[in-house]
Coordinates of C-alpha atoms in Angstrom, one line a residue:
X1 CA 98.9 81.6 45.1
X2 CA 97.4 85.1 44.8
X3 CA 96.5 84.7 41.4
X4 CA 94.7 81.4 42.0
X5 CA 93.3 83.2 45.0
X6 CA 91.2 86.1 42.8
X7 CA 91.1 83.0 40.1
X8 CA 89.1 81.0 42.5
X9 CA 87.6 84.0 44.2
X10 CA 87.4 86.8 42.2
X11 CA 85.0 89.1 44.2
X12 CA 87.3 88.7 47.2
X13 CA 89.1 92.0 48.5
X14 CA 92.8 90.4 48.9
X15 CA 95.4 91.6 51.7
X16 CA 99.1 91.3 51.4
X17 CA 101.1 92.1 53.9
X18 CA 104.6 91.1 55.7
X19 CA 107.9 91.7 56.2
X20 CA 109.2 91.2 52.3
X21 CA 106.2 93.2 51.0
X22 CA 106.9 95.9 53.2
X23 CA 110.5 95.7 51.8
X24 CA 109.8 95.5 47.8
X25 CA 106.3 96.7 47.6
X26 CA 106.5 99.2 45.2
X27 CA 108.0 95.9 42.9
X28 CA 105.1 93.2 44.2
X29 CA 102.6 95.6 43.8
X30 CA 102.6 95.4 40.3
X31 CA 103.0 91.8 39.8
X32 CA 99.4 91.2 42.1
X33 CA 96.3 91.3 40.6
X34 CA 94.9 95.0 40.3
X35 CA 92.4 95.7 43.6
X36 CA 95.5 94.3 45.6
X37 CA 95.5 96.1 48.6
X38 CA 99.5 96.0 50.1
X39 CA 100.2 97.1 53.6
X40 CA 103.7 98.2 54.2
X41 CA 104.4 97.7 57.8
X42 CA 101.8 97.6 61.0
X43 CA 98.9 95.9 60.0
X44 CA 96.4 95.9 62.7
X45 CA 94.9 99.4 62.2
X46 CA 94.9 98.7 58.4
X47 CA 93.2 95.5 58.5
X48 CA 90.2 96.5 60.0
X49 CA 89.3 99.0 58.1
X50 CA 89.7 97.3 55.0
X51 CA 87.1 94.8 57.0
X52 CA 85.1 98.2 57.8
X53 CA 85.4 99.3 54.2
X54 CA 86.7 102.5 56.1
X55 CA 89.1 105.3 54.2
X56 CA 92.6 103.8 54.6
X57 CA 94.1 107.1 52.9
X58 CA 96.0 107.8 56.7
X59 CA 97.0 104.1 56.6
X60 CA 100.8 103.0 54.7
X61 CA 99.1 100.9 52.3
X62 CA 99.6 100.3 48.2
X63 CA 97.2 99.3 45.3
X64 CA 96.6 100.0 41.6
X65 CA 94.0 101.9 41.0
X66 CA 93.1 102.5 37.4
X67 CA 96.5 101.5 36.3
X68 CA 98.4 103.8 38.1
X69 CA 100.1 103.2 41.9
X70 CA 98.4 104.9 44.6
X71 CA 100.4 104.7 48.2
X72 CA 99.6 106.3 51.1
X73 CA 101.8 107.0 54.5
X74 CA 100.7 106.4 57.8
X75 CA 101.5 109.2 60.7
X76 CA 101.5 106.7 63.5
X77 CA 102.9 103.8 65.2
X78 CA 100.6 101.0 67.1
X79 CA 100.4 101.5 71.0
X80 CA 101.2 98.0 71.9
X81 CA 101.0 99.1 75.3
X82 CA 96.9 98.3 74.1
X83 CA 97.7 94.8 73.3
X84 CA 96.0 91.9 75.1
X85 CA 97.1 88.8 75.6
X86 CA 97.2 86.5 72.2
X87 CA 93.6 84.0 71.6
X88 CA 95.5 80.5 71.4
X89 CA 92.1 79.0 71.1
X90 CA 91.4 81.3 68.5
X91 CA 94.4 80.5 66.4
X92 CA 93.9 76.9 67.1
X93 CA 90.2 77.1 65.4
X94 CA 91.5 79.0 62.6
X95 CA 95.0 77.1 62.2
X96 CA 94.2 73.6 63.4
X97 CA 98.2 73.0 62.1
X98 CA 99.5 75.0 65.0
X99 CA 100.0 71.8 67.4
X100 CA 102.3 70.3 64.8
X101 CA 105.0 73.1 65.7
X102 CA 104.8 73.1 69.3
X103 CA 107.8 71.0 69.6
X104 CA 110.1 74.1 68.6
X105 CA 110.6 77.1 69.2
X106 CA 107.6 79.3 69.3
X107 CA 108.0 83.2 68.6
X108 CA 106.8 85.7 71.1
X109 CA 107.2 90.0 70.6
X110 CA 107.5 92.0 73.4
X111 CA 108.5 94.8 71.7
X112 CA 108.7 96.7 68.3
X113 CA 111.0 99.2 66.7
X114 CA 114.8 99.7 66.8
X115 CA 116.4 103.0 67.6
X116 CA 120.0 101.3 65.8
X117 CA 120.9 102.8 63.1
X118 CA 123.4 99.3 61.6
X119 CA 124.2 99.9 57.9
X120 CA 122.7 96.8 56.5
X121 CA 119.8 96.1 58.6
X122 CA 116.0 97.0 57.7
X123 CA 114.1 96.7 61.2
X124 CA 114.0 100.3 61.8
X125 CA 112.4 100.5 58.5
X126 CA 110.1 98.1 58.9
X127 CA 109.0 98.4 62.7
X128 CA 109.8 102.3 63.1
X129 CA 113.2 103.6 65.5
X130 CA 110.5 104.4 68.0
X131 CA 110.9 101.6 70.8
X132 CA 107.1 100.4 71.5
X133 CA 106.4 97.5 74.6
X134 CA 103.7 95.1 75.3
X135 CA 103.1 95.4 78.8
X136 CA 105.4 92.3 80.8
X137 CA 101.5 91.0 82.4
X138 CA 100.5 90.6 78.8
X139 CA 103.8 89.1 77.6
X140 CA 104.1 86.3 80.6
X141 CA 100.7 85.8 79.9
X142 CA 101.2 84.6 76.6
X143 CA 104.1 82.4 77.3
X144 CA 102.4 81.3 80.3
X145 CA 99.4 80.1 78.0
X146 CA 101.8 78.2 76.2
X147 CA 103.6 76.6 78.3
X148 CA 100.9 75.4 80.5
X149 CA 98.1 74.5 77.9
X150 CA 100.1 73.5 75.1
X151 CA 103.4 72.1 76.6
X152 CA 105.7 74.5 75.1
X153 CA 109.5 74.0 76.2
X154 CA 111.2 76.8 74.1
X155 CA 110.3 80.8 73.2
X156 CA 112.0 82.8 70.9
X157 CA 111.0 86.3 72.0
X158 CA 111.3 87.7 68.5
X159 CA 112.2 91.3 68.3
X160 CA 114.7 93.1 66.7
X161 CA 116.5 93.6 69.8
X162 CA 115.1 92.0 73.2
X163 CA 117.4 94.4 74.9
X164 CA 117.6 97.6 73.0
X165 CA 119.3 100.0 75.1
X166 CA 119.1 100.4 78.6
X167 CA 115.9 103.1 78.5
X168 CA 114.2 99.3 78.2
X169 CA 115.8 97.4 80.9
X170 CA 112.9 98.0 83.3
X171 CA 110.4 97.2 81.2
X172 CA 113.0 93.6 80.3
X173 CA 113.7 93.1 84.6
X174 CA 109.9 93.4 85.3
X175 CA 109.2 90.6 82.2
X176 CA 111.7 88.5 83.8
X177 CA 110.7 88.8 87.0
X178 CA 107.3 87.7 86.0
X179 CA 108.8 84.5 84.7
X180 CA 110.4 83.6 87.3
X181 CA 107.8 83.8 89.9
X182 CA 105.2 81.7 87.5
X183 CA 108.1 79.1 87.6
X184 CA 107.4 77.8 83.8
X185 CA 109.4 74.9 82.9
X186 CA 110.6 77.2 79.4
X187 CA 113.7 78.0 77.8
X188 CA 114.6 80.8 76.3
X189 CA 116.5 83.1 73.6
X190 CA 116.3 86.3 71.2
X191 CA 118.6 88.4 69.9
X192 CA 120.3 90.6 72.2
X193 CA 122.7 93.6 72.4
X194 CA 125.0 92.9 75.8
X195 CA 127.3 96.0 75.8
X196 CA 125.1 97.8 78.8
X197 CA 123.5 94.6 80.8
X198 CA 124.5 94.8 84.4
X199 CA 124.5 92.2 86.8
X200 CA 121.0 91.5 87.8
X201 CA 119.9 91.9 84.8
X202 CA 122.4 88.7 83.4
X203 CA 121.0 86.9 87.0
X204 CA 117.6 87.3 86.2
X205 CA 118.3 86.4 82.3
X206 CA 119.8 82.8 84.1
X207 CA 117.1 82.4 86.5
X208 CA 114.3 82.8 84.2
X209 CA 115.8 80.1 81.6
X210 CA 118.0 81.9 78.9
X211 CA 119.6 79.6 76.9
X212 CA 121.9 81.4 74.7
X213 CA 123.5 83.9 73.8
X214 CA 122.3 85.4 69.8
X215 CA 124.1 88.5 68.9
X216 CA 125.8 89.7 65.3
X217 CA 129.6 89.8 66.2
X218 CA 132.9 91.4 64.9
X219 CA 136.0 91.1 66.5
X220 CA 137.6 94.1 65.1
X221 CA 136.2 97.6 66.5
X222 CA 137.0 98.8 63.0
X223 CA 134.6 96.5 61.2
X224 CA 131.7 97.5 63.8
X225 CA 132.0 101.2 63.6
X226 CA 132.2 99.8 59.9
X227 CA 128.3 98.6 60.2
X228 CA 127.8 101.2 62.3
X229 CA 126.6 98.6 65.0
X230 CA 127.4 101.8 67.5
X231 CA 129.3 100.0 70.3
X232 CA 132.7 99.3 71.9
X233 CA 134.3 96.2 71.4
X234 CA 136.1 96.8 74.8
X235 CA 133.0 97.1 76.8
X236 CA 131.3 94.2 75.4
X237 CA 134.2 91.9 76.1
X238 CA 134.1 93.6 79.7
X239 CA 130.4 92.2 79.5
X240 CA 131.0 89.2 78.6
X241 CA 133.3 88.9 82.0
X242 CA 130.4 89.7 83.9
X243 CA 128.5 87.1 82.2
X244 CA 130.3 84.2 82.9
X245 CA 130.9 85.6 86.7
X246 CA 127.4 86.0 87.1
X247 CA 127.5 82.0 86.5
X248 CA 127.0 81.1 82.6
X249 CA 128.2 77.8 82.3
X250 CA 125.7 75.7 80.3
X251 CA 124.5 78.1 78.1
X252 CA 125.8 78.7 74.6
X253 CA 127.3 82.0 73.1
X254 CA 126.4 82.3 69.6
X255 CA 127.9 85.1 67.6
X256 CA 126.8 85.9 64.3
X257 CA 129.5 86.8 62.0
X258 CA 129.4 88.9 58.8
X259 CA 132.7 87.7 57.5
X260 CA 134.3 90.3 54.8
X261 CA 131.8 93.3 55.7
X262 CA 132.7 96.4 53.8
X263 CA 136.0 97.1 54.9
X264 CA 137.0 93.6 56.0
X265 CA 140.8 93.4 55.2
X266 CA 143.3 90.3 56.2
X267 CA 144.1 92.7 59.4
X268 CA 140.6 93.3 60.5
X269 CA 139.9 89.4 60.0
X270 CA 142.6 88.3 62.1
X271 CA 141.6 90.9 64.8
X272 CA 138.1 89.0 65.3
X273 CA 139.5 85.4 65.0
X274 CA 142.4 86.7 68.1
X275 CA 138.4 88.1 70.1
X276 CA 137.0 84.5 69.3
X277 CA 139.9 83.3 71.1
X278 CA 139.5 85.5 73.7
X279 CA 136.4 84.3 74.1
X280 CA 137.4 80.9 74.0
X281 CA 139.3 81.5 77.1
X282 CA 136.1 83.0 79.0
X283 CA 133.4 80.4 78.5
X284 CA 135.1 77.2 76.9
X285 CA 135.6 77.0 72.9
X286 CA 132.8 73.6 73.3
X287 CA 130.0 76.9 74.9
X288 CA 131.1 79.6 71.6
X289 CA 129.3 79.1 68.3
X290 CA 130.8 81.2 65.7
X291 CA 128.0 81.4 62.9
X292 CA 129.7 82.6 59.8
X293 CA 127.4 84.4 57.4
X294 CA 127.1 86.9 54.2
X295 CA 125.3 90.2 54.4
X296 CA 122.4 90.4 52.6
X297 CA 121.8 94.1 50.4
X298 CA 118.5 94.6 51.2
X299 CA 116.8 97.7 49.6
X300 CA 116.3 101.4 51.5
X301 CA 119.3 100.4 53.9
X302 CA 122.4 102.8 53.3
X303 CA 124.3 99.3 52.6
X304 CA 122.6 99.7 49.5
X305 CA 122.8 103.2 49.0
X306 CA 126.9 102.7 49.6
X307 CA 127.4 100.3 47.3
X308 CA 125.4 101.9 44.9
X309 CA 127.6 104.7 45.2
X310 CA 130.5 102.4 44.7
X311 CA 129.5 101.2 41.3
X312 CA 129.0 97.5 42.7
X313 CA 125.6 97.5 41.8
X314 CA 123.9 99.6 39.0
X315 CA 121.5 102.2 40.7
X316 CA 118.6 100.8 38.4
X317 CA 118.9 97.4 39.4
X318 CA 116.1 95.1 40.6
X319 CA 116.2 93.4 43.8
X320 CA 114.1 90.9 42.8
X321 CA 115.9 89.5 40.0
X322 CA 116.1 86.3 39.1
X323 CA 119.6 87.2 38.0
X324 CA 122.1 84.3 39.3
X325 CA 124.9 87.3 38.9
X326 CA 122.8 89.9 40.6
X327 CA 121.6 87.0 43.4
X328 CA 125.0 86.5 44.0
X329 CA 126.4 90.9 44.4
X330 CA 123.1 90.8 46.7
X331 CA 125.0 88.2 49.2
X332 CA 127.7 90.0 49.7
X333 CA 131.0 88.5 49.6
X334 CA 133.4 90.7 47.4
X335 CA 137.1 89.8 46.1
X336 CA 139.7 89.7 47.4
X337 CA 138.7 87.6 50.2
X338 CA 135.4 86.3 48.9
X339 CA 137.2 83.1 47.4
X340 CA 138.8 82.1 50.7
X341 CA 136.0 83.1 53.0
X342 CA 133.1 81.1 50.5
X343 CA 135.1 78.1 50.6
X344 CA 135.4 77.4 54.3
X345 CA 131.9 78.8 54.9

């Protein structure tokens, strides 16, 4: 599409940007067509000065100049504290497709950055560790415009963590207390981490619509100092007590499950299937989804780097292959309890 793009347009400037290119763009650089400009990360700053024609030398962009790779690092992080509330009617104008999705979920940040540090995951690369807010006004605002002029039932509020740590759980209260008092007829979910919620907190999260539950989930404390996840199992099953006290009943626990994680033994797999159990016992097994799924290597986490280390994957290899044997090491689901775990995923 990018080559048809300068094809069909060849004295456009062209802009890539995204999560993926942000992950390989040292790799898609060089399959774009020279002039390319890539932006690794944040965007907003960038993208108006490439429509300023201003230097973007302080900017974490990549192109090919002259044959060779240029890149350039950016010393900053957006304010989103700045942000204003999102132009539906503008998006509409430009993407007339948009009513055609209102029927699912639509995706709403309130935050960016990630202060976890999990062995396989790349949204502290991509968004920064530095925890950055929209302001709650803005945020209801936005989900308020939806709901209201588009008839939007469901939000995904879709940041890496919606609860971080607890330094964010005023900023989290004060959104969901501006939900509830606009009484929107919404549901909704995002991905959470529970260990340090407290009891208003899960109240509000109930009164303002949550609907489930999303969280990666081990049942074995050695598999999640493992992935470095950096919690207790203890104290999240003691939050999940509170949960259901605090009156869950309808809503749905979903636990995402990297089966066979480095270190994953018969032992360790046993240990989580007893927690599952457990949790069987709190909410119901019809209210606990266990989502089985294979980590992905993804490139600059130290997942990566470990198995590197560990001879499974050559330290020259390209994550971009086509390779149906490299494809496969990248989801990762070593013997000897590949076999088992592939066939009843």
């Amino acid at each position: 599409y990018i080559h048809l793009a300068r094809k069909v347009k060849p004295d456009a400037r062209i802009v890539v940007g995204g999560s993926a290119f942000s992950c390989f763009p040292e790799q898609l650089i060089h399959q774009l067509p020279e002039g390319t400009i890539g932006i690794i990360g944040e965007g907003e700053r960038a993208i108006l000065k490439v429509l300023e024609e201003k230097d973007l030398s302080d900017e974490s962009v990549v192109y090919i100049k002259n044959g060779s790779l240029i890149r350039h690092k950016s010393h900053g992080f957006i304010n989103l504290e700045d942000f204003t509330p999102t132009d539906f009617s503008y998006i509409t104008e430009i993407f007339p497709e948009f009513h055609q999705f209102l029927d699912d979920e639509i995706g709403i940040q309130t935050k960016r950055g990630c202060p976890h540090k999990c062995l396989f995951c790349l949204y502290n690369v991509i968004d920064g560790q530095m925890i950055r807010c929209r302001r709650p006004a803005v945020i209801v605002e936005d989900v308020a415009a939806l709901a209201n002029r588009y008839g939007v039932k469901k939000v995904w509020f879709a940041d890496s963590q919606f609860i971080p740590t607890k330094r964010q759980h005023p900023v989290v209260e004060e959104t969901l207390d501006r939900l509830i008092s606009k009484k929107l007829n919404i549901i909704w979910r995002s991905y959470l981490r529970i260990e340090e919620i407290n009891h208003t907190l899960i109240q509000k999260m109930l009164t303002s619509g949550i609907c489930s539950l999303d969280f990666t989930f081990t049942g074995s404390q050695k598999i999640i100092d493992n992935l470095q996840l950096n919690y207790q199992l203890s104290e999240q099953i003691e939050t999940f007590r509170r949960i259901k006290e605090a009156g869950f009943s309808n809503q749905l626990i979903k636990l995402y499950m990297p089966l066979n994680s480095p270190g994953e033994t018969t032992e360790t797999l046993l240990e989580t299937i007893k927690t599952c159990r457990l949790l069987y016992d709190i909410f119901g097994k019809g209210r606990v989804y266990p989502w089985l799924f294979f980590l992905a290597v993804q490139s600059g986490t130290r997942l990566e780097k470990k198995l590197i280390e560990n001879e499974y994957l050559h330290a020259d290899y390209n994550p971009l292959s086509y390779n149906p044997y490299i494809i496969k090491k990248l989801l990762y689901n070593p013997p000897p309890l590949g076999s088992l775990i592939g066939q009843s995923f």
